[in-house]
Amino acid sequence: MRTNAREEVLIITHDVQIALGEMTTGDGVCTIVTPHTTCALSVNENADPDVPLDVTRALRAMIPAVAFRHGEGNSDAHLLSTMIGTSLTWPYRSGKLILGSWQGIYFIELDGPRTRRVNVYVT
Amino acid sequence: MRTNAREEVLIITHDVQIALGEMTTGDGVCTIVTPHTTCALSVNENADPDVPLDVTRALRAMIPAVAFRHGEGNSDAHLLSTMIGTSLTWPYRSGKLILGSWQGIYFIELDGPRTRRVNVYVT
Amino acid sequence: MRTNAREEVLIITHDVQIALGEMTTGDGVCTIVTPHTTCALSVNENADPDVPLDVTRALRAMIPAVAFRHGEGNSDAHLLSTMIGTSLTWPYRSGKLILGSWQGIYFIELDGPRTRRVNVYVT
């Protein structure tokens, strides 16, 4: 998929559900992974679009003012990716993700715009 | 369960263990999930009650002073929930959680007091 | 393993791979856990050694200036361990971890130097 800004939350619940549904109609736990190092995965509110915007703005404001050495200038993105995480384990029933009423799956871009990939695994 | 303050750590190891023990006496990995978007799950020190208090206070102090748009006024809770995470994967043997000497399972309330739910899944 | 500084990132991909390879040559998802409460596990860049150094320095700078009560004086380590997490779920194929080109497994020491342990579980 394609991200559009340096920091951005894309709600990817539907895409993950489609990938999961192609693999199983049973019950279990899936593992959702992104193979990159300057983005992250999480689960949070899917209802009010102000929530992902607020989260994005606050994450940027949490970056401390330290001198980073890494030449690409995106150590802030590596930091947040390390903290939030790039893998997510989530239960499903009859091939459908078991999500709370307000939950959606967040793909959090931290060094975009870029082309990104997310993989879903079932065992 | 019922939380008692806006920010609070409840140590739910015993409750998770009971739920797990009702499902299995074997070996494996369980997935612990909360279906809400303003709380989180983690694992940390179970011995000195000052640790959860310190963590609670420090989390609150980490919230950056940005203008949040979300009308409910709890974007700080969504931010920390997104960062810490709402699912947790943990191994067990003979139906018992394999925890280090000092480890307990933390339910981290970030927008209480509320009634909350945590689900445990085995495959 | 032995850590060498108060805060340090050790890239443990190779050690995890060896432990995994001794258990399986199949496909699946493994759970990687550290039984301590003042360190953490994550996945991030394995290429430029400045990235783990930048992450380490930034994590330390994110600790808020609040009065901690916990007598051991390492509440900052408990805080970051709680936020980053002590368990990690990751897929493997033919007994080999499926990692992106730049990804390595981070063991993040937050209260060293200490002797630490990481366990790998397959189901």
mmCIF file of C-alpha atoms in Angstrom:
data_model
loop_
_atom_site.group_PDB
_atom_site.id
_atom_site.type_symbol
_atom_site.label_atom_id
_atom_site.label_comp_id
_atom_site.label_asym_id
_atom_site.label_seq_id
_atom_site.Cartn_x
_atom_site.Cartn_y
_atom_site.Cartn_z
ATOM 1 C CA MET A 1 0.000 0.000 0.000
ATOM 2 C CA ARG A 2 1.006 3.618 -0.409
ATOM 3 C CA THR A 3 1.236 6.107 2.457
ATOM 4 C CA ASN A 4 0.773 9.832 1.853
ATOM 5 C CA ALA A 5 2.542 11.811 4.574
ATOM 6 C CA ARG A 6 5.583 11.558 6.842
ATOM 7 C CA GLU A 7 3.418 10.508 9.798
ATOM 8 C CA GLU A 8 0.030 8.972 9.124
ATOM 9 C CA VAL A 9 -2.322 6.358 10.563
ATOM 10 C CA LEU A 10 -4.006 4.114 7.986
ATOM 11 C CA ILE A 11 -6.815 1.934 9.313
ATOM 12 C CA ILE A 12 -6.182 -1.421 7.618
ATOM 13 C CA THR A 13 -8.806 -3.588 9.335
ATOM 14 C CA HIS A 14 -10.603 -4.324 6.069
ATOM 15 C CA ASP A 15 -7.412 -5.333 4.207
ATOM 16 C CA VAL A 16 -6.291 -7.576 7.058
ATOM 17 C CA GLN A 17 -9.767 -9.146 7.197
ATOM 18 C CA ILE A 18 -9.661 -9.912 3.459
ATOM 19 C CA ALA A 19 -6.196 -11.506 3.717
ATOM 20 C CA LEU A 20 -7.320 -13.538 6.738
ATOM 21 C CA GLY A 21 -10.588 -14.630 5.110
ATOM 22 C CA GLU A 22 -8.663 -16.001 2.096
ATOM 23 C CA MET A 23 -6.664 -18.254 4.423
ATOM 24 C CA THR A 24 -9.190 -19.536 6.951
ATOM 25 C CA THR A 25 -12.826 -19.837 7.961
ATOM 26 C CA GLY A 26 -11.869 -21.362 11.322
ATOM 27 C CA ASP A 27 -11.003 -20.084 14.801
ATOM 28 C CA GLY A 28 -7.534 -19.109 15.991
ATOM 29 C CA VAL A 29 -5.004 -16.356 16.435
ATOM 30 C CA CYS A 30 -3.265 -14.577 13.559
ATOM 31 C CA THR A 31 0.027 -12.700 13.529
ATOM 32 C CA ILE A 32 0.177 -9.459 11.551
ATOM 33 C CA VAL A 33 3.672 -8.238 10.678
ATOM 34 C CA THR A 34 5.186 -5.375 8.726
ATOM 35 C CA PRO A 35 8.714 -6.063 7.395
ATOM 36 C CA HIS A 36 9.860 -2.410 7.669
ATOM 37 C CA THR A 37 11.676 -0.525 10.455
ATOM 38 C CA THR A 38 10.180 2.982 10.299
ATOM 39 C CA CYS A 39 6.484 2.192 10.727
ATOM 40 C CA ALA A 40 4.409 0.267 13.268
ATOM 41 C CA LEU A 41 1.207 -1.702 13.892
ATOM 42 C CA SER A 42 -1.335 -1.270 16.674
ATOM 43 C CA VAL A 43 -5.062 -1.380 17.406
ATOM 44 C CA ASN A 44 -7.091 1.634 18.459
ATOM 45 C CA GLU A 45 -10.228 3.692 17.789
ATOM 46 C CA ASN A 46 -11.826 3.329 14.415
ATOM 47 C CA ALA A 47 -14.790 5.703 14.898
ATOM 48 C CA ASP A 48 -13.719 9.350 15.129
ATOM 49 C CA PRO A 49 -11.023 10.230 12.522
ATOM 50 C CA ASP A 50 -9.696 12.843 14.963
ATOM 51 C CA VAL A 51 -8.231 10.042 17.125
ATOM 52 C CA PRO A 52 -5.634 8.857 14.557
ATOM 53 C CA LEU A 53 -4.828 12.501 13.792
ATOM 54 C CA ASP A 54 -4.324 13.272 17.494
ATOM 55 C CA VAL A 55 -2.201 10.143 17.949
ATOM 56 C CA THR A 56 -0.048 11.088 14.945
ATOM 57 C CA ARG A 57 0.510 14.635 16.193
ATOM 58 C CA ALA A 58 1.260 13.521 19.750
ATOM 59 C CA LEU A 59 3.742 10.831 18.632
ATOM 60 C CA ARG A 60 5.691 13.464 16.731
ATOM 61 C CA ALA A 61 5.678 15.760 19.782
ATOM 62 C CA MET A 62 7.040 12.970 22.016
ATOM 63 C CA ILE A 63 10.338 12.752 20.105
ATOM 64 C CA PRO A 64 13.015 14.130 22.419
ATOM 65 C CA ALA A 65 15.411 16.838 21.236
ATOM 66 C CA VAL A 66 18.566 14.718 21.237
ATOM 67 C CA ALA A 67 21.276 14.786 18.556
ATOM 68 C CA PHE A 68 20.723 11.716 16.355
ATOM 69 C CA ARG A 69 23.732 10.229 14.521
ATOM 70 C CA HIS A 70 22.027 8.004 11.940
ATOM 71 C CA GLY A 71 22.719 9.598 8.539
ATOM 72 C CA GLU A 72 19.275 9.095 7.038
ATOM 73 C CA GLY A 73 17.729 11.547 9.493
ATOM 74 C CA ASN A 74 14.857 9.250 10.437
ATOM 75 C CA SER A 75 15.958 8.005 13.856
ATOM 76 C CA ASP A 76 12.741 9.424 15.311
ATOM 77 C CA ALA A 77 10.837 6.941 13.118
ATOM 78 C CA HIS A 78 13.057 4.029 14.221
ATOM 79 C CA LEU A 79 12.498 5.037 17.847
ATOM 80 C CA LEU A 80 8.693 5.046 17.637
ATOM 81 C CA SER A 81 8.657 1.871 15.525
ATOM 82 C CA THR A 82 10.754 0.141 18.213
ATOM 83 C CA MET A 83 8.422 1.356 20.967
ATOM 84 C CA ILE A 84 5.067 0.625 19.296
ATOM 85 C CA GLY A 85 6.102 -2.592 17.559
ATOM 86 C CA THR A 86 5.908 -4.162 14.105
ATOM 87 C CA SER A 87 4.035 -7.363 14.938
ATOM 88 C CA LEU A 88 0.570 -7.855 16.340
ATOM 89 C CA THR A 89 -1.226 -10.990 17.485
ATOM 90 C CA TRP A 90 -4.995 -11.032 17.250
ATOM 91 C CA PRO A 91 -7.776 -13.637 17.662
ATOM 92 C CA TYR A 92 -10.373 -14.518 15.018
ATOM 93 C CA ARG A 93 -13.500 -16.676 14.974
ATOM 94 C CA SER A 94 -14.973 -18.260 11.823
ATOM 95 C CA GLY A 95 -12.291 -16.430 9.839
ATOM 96 C CA LYS A 96 -13.321 -12.997 11.215
ATOM 97 C CA LEU A 97 -11.153 -10.781 13.447
ATOM 98 C CA ILE A 98 -12.616 -10.471 16.965
ATOM 99 C CA LEU A 99 -12.501 -6.697 17.487
ATOM 100 C CA GLY A 100 -14.174 -4.510 20.120
ATOM 101 C CA SER A 101 -16.893 -2.097 18.976
ATOM 102 C CA TRP A 102 -14.455 0.785 18.537
ATOM 103 C CA GLN A 103 -11.322 -1.090 17.522
ATOM 104 C CA GLY A 104 -9.591 -0.968 14.162
ATOM 105 C CA ILE A 105 -6.099 -2.079 13.089
ATOM 106 C CA TYR A 106 -3.686 0.853 12.758
ATOM 107 C CA PHE A 107 -0.810 0.914 10.297
ATOM 108 C CA ILE A 108 1.302 3.784 11.597
ATOM 109 C CA GLU A 109 3.579 5.394 8.985
ATOM 110 C CA LEU A 110 6.439 7.245 10.657
ATOM 111 C CA ASP A 111 8.737 8.039 7.712
ATOM 112 C CA GLY A 112 6.523 8.337 4.636
ATOM 113 C CA PRO A 113 5.357 8.719 2.064
ATOM 114 C CA ARG A 114 6.448 5.201 1.093
ATOM 115 C CA THR A 115 5.162 1.950 -0.347
ATOM 116 C CA ARG A 116 4.587 -0.471 2.540
ATOM 117 C CA ARG A 117 3.695 -4.100 3.036
ATOM 118 C CA VAL A 118 1.835 -5.917 5.820
ATOM 119 C CA ASN A 119 1.708 -9.735 6.023
ATOM 120 C CA VAL A 120 -0.852 -11.858 7.855
ATOM 121 C CA TYR A 121 0.058 -15.336 9.141
ATOM 122 C CA VAL A 122 -2.178 -18.111 10.444
ATOM 123 C CA THR A 123 -0.931 -21.415 11.843
ATOM 124 C CA MET B 1 -13.754 -5.708 36.158
ATOM 125 C CA ARG B 2 -14.060 -2.242 37.591
ATOM 126 C CA THR B 3 -11.251 0.328 37.605
ATOM 127 C CA ASN B 4 -11.108 3.067 40.234
ATOM 128 C CA ALA B 5 -9.136 6.020 38.890
ATOM 129 C CA ARG B 6 -8.394 7.778 35.620
ATOM 130 C CA GLU B 7 -4.971 6.109 35.396
ATOM 131 C CA GLU B 8 -4.372 2.886 37.288
ATOM 132 C CA VAL B 9 -2.451 -0.378 36.965
ATOM 133 C CA LEU B 10 -4.370 -3.479 38.024
ATOM 134 C CA ILE B 11 -2.307 -6.647 38.324
ATOM 135 C CA ILE B 12 -4.529 -9.288 36.724
ATOM 136 C CA THR B 13 -2.184 -12.303 36.737
ATOM 137 C CA HIS B 14 -4.479 -14.323 38.996
ATOM 138 C CA ASP B 15 -7.597 -13.642 36.901
ATOM 139 C CA VAL B 16 -5.790 -14.516 33.656
ATOM 140 C CA GLN B 17 -4.443 -17.697 35.270
ATOM 141 C CA ILE B 18 -7.943 -18.753 36.329
ATOM 142 C CA ALA B 19 -9.353 -18.137 32.837
ATOM 143 C CA LEU B 20 -6.431 -20.030 31.274
ATOM 144 C CA GLY B 21 -6.703 -22.957 33.711
ATOM 145 C CA GLU B 22 -10.385 -23.411 32.841
ATOM 146 C CA MET B 23 -9.416 -23.882 29.185
ATOM 147 C CA THR B 24 -6.270 -25.994 29.277
ATOM 148 C CA THR B 25 -3.893 -28.106 31.320
ATOM 149 C CA GLY B 26 -1.454 -28.427 28.410
ATOM 150 C CA ASP B 27 1.497 -26.416 27.034
ATOM 151 C CA GLY B 28 1.258 -23.547 24.559
ATOM 152 C CA VAL B 29 0.973 -19.837 24.040
ATOM 153 C CA CYS B 30 -2.095 -17.789 24.954
ATOM 154 C CA THR B 31 -3.243 -14.445 23.604
ATOM 155 C CA ILE B 32 -4.659 -11.934 26.077
ATOM 156 C CA VAL B 33 -6.734 -9.124 24.571
ATOM 157 C CA THR B 34 -8.739 -6.184 25.843
ATOM 158 C CA PRO B 35 -11.481 -4.995 23.460
ATOM 159 C CA HIS B 36 -11.242 -1.313 24.503
ATOM 160 C CA THR B 37 -9.230 1.612 23.071
ATOM 161 C CA THR B 38 -8.288 3.662 26.142
ATOM 162 C CA CYS B 39 -6.482 1.034 28.223
ATOM 163 C CA ALA B 40 -3.582 -1.356 27.625
ATOM 164 C CA LEU B 41 -1.971 -4.654 28.619
ATOM 165 C CA SER B 42 1.658 -5.327 29.532
ATOM 166 C CA VAL B 43 3.837 -7.359 31.887
ATOM 167 C CA ASN B 44 6.024 -5.855 34.593
ATOM 168 C CA GLU B 45 6.969 -5.955 38.261
ATOM 169 C CA ASN B 46 4.555 -7.582 40.628
ATOM 170 C CA ALA B 47 6.507 -7.176 43.893
ATOM 171 C CA ASP B 48 6.755 -3.533 45.024
ATOM 172 C CA PRO B 49 3.422 -1.673 44.619
ATOM 173 C CA ASP B 50 5.409 1.518 44.073
ATOM 174 C CA VAL B 51 6.384 0.296 40.585
ATOM 175 C CA PRO B 52 2.859 0.400 39.105
ATOM 176 C CA LEU B 53 2.310 3.757 40.836
ATOM 177 C CA ASP B 54 5.531 5.140 39.354
ATOM 178 C CA VAL B 55 4.656 3.792 35.906
ATOM 179 C CA THR B 56 1.182 5.350 36.105
ATOM 180 C CA ARG B 57 2.535 8.729 37.117
ATOM 181 C CA ALA B 58 5.303 8.682 34.503
ATOM 182 C CA LEU B 59 2.921 7.708 31.693
ATOM 183 C CA ARG B 60 0.737 10.691 32.492
ATOM 184 C CA ALA B 61 3.797 12.971 32.495
ATOM 185 C CA MET B 62 4.885 11.708 29.063
ATOM 186 C CA ILE B 63 1.777 13.091 27.321
ATOM 187 C CA PRO B 64 2.937 16.004 25.171
ATOM 188 C CA ALA B 65 1.249 19.416 25.416
ATOM 189 C CA VAL B 66 -0.359 19.384 21.970
ATOM 190 C CA ALA B 67 -3.863 20.560 21.129
ATOM 191 C CA PHE B 68 -6.034 17.440 20.761
ATOM 192 C CA ARG B 69 -9.127 17.628 18.516
ATOM 193 C CA HIS B 70 -11.043 14.518 19.617
ATOM 194 C CA GLY B 71 -14.166 15.779 21.382
ATOM 195 C CA GLU B 72 -14.169 13.253 24.231
ATOM 196 C CA GLY B 73 -10.991 14.773 25.687
ATOM 197 C CA ASN B 74 -9.271 11.410 26.115
ATOM 198 C CA SER B 75 -6.804 11.442 23.232
ATOM 199 C CA ASP B 76 -3.979 11.020 25.735
ATOM 200 C CA ALA B 77 -5.489 7.649 26.665
ATOM 201 C CA HIS B 78 -5.799 6.616 23.003
ATOM 202 C CA LEU B 79 -2.159 7.608 22.468
ATOM 203 C CA LEU B 80 -0.792 5.502 25.326
ATOM 204 C CA SER B 81 -3.096 2.579 24.481
ATOM 205 C CA THR B 82 -1.759 2.659 20.896
ATOM 206 C CA MET B 83 1.848 2.744 22.128
ATOM 207 C CA ILE B 84 1.620 0.076 24.851
ATOM 208 C CA GLY B 85 -0.788 -2.238 23.052
ATOM 209 C CA THR B 86 -4.027 -4.083 23.748
ATOM 210 C CA SER B 87 -2.929 -7.636 23.011
ATOM 211 C CA LEU B 88 -0.300 -9.756 24.687
ATOM 212 C CA THR B 89 1.068 -13.183 23.810
ATOM 213 C CA TRP B 90 2.402 -15.326 26.625
ATOM 214 C CA PRO B 91 3.575 -18.948 27.050
ATOM 215 C CA TYR B 92 2.152 -21.450 29.543
ATOM 216 C CA ARG B 93 3.116 -24.957 30.667
ATOM 217 C CA SER B 94 0.668 -27.481 32.176
ATOM 218 C CA GLY B 95 -1.963 -24.744 32.028
ATOM 219 C CA LYS B 96 0.131 -22.286 34.097
ATOM 220 C CA LEU B 97 1.545 -18.976 32.815
ATOM 221 C CA ILE B 98 5.362 -19.066 32.591
ATOM 222 C CA LEU B 99 6.283 -15.827 34.360
ATOM 223 C CA GLY B 100 9.627 -14.603 35.677
ATOM 224 C CA SER B 101 10.018 -14.244 39.466
ATOM 225 C CA TRP B 102 9.010 -10.571 39.449
ATOM 226 C CA GLN B 103 6.570 -10.551 36.556
ATOM 227 C CA GLY B 104 2.837 -9.928 36.746
ATOM 228 C CA ILE B 105 0.281 -9.074 34.046
ATOM 229 C CA TYR B 106 -0.625 -5.375 34.039
ATOM 230 C CA PHE B 107 -4.025 -4.062 33.006
ATOM 231 C CA ILE B 108 -3.350 -0.372 32.499
ATOM 232 C CA GLU B 109 -6.429 1.851 32.818
ATOM 233 C CA LEU B 110 -5.866 5.187 31.054
ATOM 234 C CA ASP B 111 -9.355 6.708 31.039
ATOM 235 C CA GLY B 112 -11.164 5.345 34.083
ATOM 236 C CA PRO B 113 -12.954 4.686 36.207
ATOM 237 C CA ARG B 114 -14.740 2.261 33.885
ATOM 238 C CA THR B 115 -15.927 -1.327 33.644
ATOM 239 C CA ARG B 116 -13.421 -3.258 31.530
ATOM 240 C CA ARG B 117 -13.082 -6.683 29.986
ATOM 241 C CA VAL B 118 -10.048 -8.847 29.185
ATOM 242 C CA ASN B 119 -10.309 -12.036 27.096
ATOM 243 C CA VAL B 120 -7.877 -14.956 27.038
ATOM 244 C CA TYR B 121 -7.556 -17.159 23.936
ATOM 245 C CA VAL B 122 -5.816 -20.514 23.498
ATOM 246 C CA THR B 123 -5.511 -22.380 20.208
ATOM 247 C CA MET C 1 23.770 -13.291 28.106
ATOM 248 C CA ARG C 2 25.631 -10.392 29.636
ATOM 249 C CA THR C 3 24.816 -6.727 29.002
ATOM 250 C CA ASN C 4 27.492 -4.041 29.302
ATOM 251 C CA ALA C 5 25.851 -0.700 30.043
ATOM 252 C CA ARG C 6 22.829 0.739 31.830
ATOM 253 C CA GLU C 7 20.987 1.213 28.507
ATOM 254 C CA GLU C 8 22.041 -0.858 25.527
ATOM 255 C CA VAL C 9 20.527 -2.546 22.466
ATOM 256 C CA LEU C 10 21.872 -6.032 21.726
ATOM 257 C CA ILE C 11 20.875 -7.477 18.356
ATOM 258 C CA ILE C 12 20.003 -11.090 19.182
ATOM 259 C CA THR C 13 18.654 -12.291 15.830
ATOM 260 C CA HIS C 14 21.365 -14.920 15.461
ATOM 261 C CA ASP C 15 20.854 -16.359 18.957
ATOM 262 C CA VAL C 16 17.069 -16.501 18.513
ATOM 263 C CA GLN C 17 17.547 -18.186 15.120
ATOM 264 C CA ILE C 18 19.806 -20.839 16.648
ATOM 265 C CA ALA C 19 17.315 -21.570 19.451
ATOM 266 C CA LEU C 20 14.468 -21.730 16.924
ATOM 267 C CA GLY C 21 16.397 -23.978 14.514
ATOM 268 C CA GLU C 22 17.040 -26.483 17.306
ATOM 269 C CA MET C 23 13.308 -26.814 17.856
ATOM 270 C CA THR C 24 11.799 -26.821 14.371
ATOM 271 C CA THR C 25 12.386 -26.979 10.629
ATOM 272 C CA GLY C 26 8.720 -26.290 9.897
ATOM 273 C CA ASP C 27 6.534 -23.194 9.413
ATOM 274 C CA GLY C 28 4.780 -21.288 12.187
ATOM 275 C CA VAL C 29 4.911 -18.438 14.642
ATOM 276 C CA CYS C 30 7.264 -18.320 17.623
ATOM 277 C CA THR C 31 6.962 -16.364 20.858
ATOM 278 C CA ILE C 32 10.110 -14.744 22.234
ATOM 279 C CA VAL C 33 9.969 -13.757 25.912
ATOM 280 C CA THR C 34 12.330 -12.258 28.457
ATOM 281 C CA PRO C 35 11.451 -13.081 32.097
ATOM 282 C CA HIS C 36 12.782 -9.766 33.512
ATOM 283 C CA THR C 37 11.046 -6.445 34.233
ATOM 284 C CA THR C 38 13.701 -3.831 33.415
ATOM 285 C CA CYS C 39 14.486 -4.736 29.796
ATOM 286 C CA ALA C 40 12.450 -5.205 26.617
ATOM 287 C CA LEU C 41 12.230 -6.912 23.217
ATOM 288 C CA SER C 42 11.493 -5.353 19.836
ATOM 289 C CA VAL C 43 12.439 -5.541 16.152
ATOM 290 C CA ASN C 44 14.174 -2.744 14.279
ATOM 291 C CA GLU C 45 17.070 -1.820 12.012
ATOM 292 C CA ASN C 46 19.997 -4.183 11.894
ATOM 293 C CA ALA C 47 22.180 -2.357 9.349
ATOM 294 C CA ASP C 48 23.553 0.955 10.693
ATOM 295 C CA PRO C 49 24.815 0.596 14.304
ATOM 296 C CA ASP C 50 23.922 4.271 14.845
ATOM 297 C CA VAL C 51 20.216 3.333 14.912
ATOM 298 C CA PRO C 52 20.362 1.287 18.151
ATOM 299 C CA LEU C 53 22.584 3.989 19.670
ATOM 300 C CA ASP C 54 20.100 6.708 18.694
ATOM 301 C CA VAL C 55 17.180 4.653 20.017
ATOM 302 C CA THR C 56 18.993 4.079 23.320
ATOM 303 C CA ARG C 57 19.813 7.748 23.791
ATOM 304 C CA ALA C 58 16.288 8.861 22.831
ATOM 305 C CA LEU C 59 14.618 6.387 25.180
ATOM 306 C CA ARG C 60 16.635 7.755 28.075
ATOM 307 C CA ALA C 61 15.663 11.327 27.087
ATOM 308 C CA MET C 62 11.953 10.421 27.036
ATOM 309 C CA ILE C 63 11.851 9.643 30.770
ATOM 310 C CA PRO C 64 9.814 12.391 32.409
ATOM 311 C CA ALA C 65 11.182 14.314 35.404
ATOM 312 C CA VAL C 66 8.732 12.960 37.980
ATOM 313 C CA ALA C 67 9.581 11.895 41.528
ATOM 314 C CA PHE C 68 9.731 8.080 41.541
ATOM 315 C CA ARG C 69 9.008 6.255 44.826
ATOM 316 C CA HIS C 70 10.359 2.771 44.040
ATOM 317 C CA GLY C 71 13.401 2.336 46.276
ATOM 318 C CA GLU C 72 15.656 0.607 43.743
ATOM 319 C CA GLY C 73 15.854 3.798 41.655
ATOM 320 C CA ASN C 74 15.088 2.042 38.375
ATOM 321 C CA SER C 75 11.476 3.019 37.792
ATOM 322 C CA ASP C 76 12.525 4.559 34.474
ATOM 323 C CA ALA C 77 13.545 1.056 33.336
ATOM 324 C CA HIS C 78 10.231 -0.447 34.518
ATOM 325 C CA LEU C 79 8.373 2.310 32.631
ATOM 326 C CA LEU C 80 10.117 1.690 29.297
ATOM 327 C CA SER C 81 9.921 -2.094 29.725
ATOM 328 C CA THR C 82 6.155 -1.767 30.276
ATOM 329 C CA MET C 83 5.784 0.441 27.190
ATOM 330 C CA ILE C 84 7.985 -1.529 24.762
ATOM 331 C CA GLY C 85 7.065 -4.989 25.993
ATOM 332 C CA THR C 86 8.783 -8.211 27.049
ATOM 333 C CA SER C 87 7.200 -10.652 24.590
ATOM 334 C CA LEU C 88 7.358 -10.732 20.817
ATOM 335 C CA THR C 89 5.539 -12.933 18.320
ATOM 336 C CA TRP C 90 7.250 -13.590 14.998
ATOM 337 C CA PRO C 91 6.666 -15.890 11.996
ATOM 338 C CA TYR C 92 9.178 -18.414 10.627
ATOM 339 C CA ARG C 93 9.320 -20.626 7.529
ATOM 340 C CA SER C 94 11.358 -23.862 7.311
ATOM 341 C CA GLY C 95 12.680 -23.068 10.771
ATOM 342 C CA LYS C 96 13.997 -19.625 9.741
ATOM 343 C CA LEU C 97 12.694 -16.291 11.063
ATOM 344 C CA ILE C 98 10.913 -14.292 8.336
ATOM 345 C CA LEU C 99 12.539 -10.875 8.708
ATOM 346 C CA GLY C 100 12.495 -7.847 6.406
ATOM 347 C CA SER C 101 15.803 -6.845 4.760
ATOM 348 C CA TRP C 102 16.697 -4.371 7.505
ATOM 349 C CA GLN C 103 15.092 -6.062 10.495
ATOM 350 C CA GLY C 104 16.892 -7.585 13.466
ATOM 351 C CA ILE C 105 15.625 -8.620 16.909
ATOM 352 C CA TYR C 106 16.478 -6.074 19.609
ATOM 353 C CA PHE C 107 17.124 -6.992 23.218
ATOM 354 C CA ILE C 108 16.870 -3.629 24.975
ATOM 355 C CA GLU C 109 18.706 -3.438 28.300
ATOM 356 C CA LEU C 110 17.323 -0.608 30.444
ATOM 357 C CA ASP C 111 18.957 -1.266 33.831
ATOM 358 C CA GLY C 112 22.273 -3.005 33.143
ATOM 359 C CA PRO C 113 24.834 -4.249 33.207
ATOM 360 C CA ARG C 114 23.164 -7.528 34.137
ATOM 361 C CA THR C 115 22.967 -11.178 33.139
ATOM 362 C CA ARG C 116 19.786 -11.678 31.124
ATOM 363 C CA ARG C 117 17.798 -14.520 29.636
ATOM 364 C CA VAL C 118 15.541 -14.750 26.564
ATOM 365 C CA ASN C 119 13.356 -17.788 25.869
ATOM 366 C CA VAL C 120 11.910 -18.891 22.522
ATOM 367 C CA TYR C 121 8.695 -20.929 22.365
ATOM 368 C CA VAL C 122 7.140 -22.798 19.453
ATOM 369 C CA THR C 123 3.800 -24.606 19.563
#
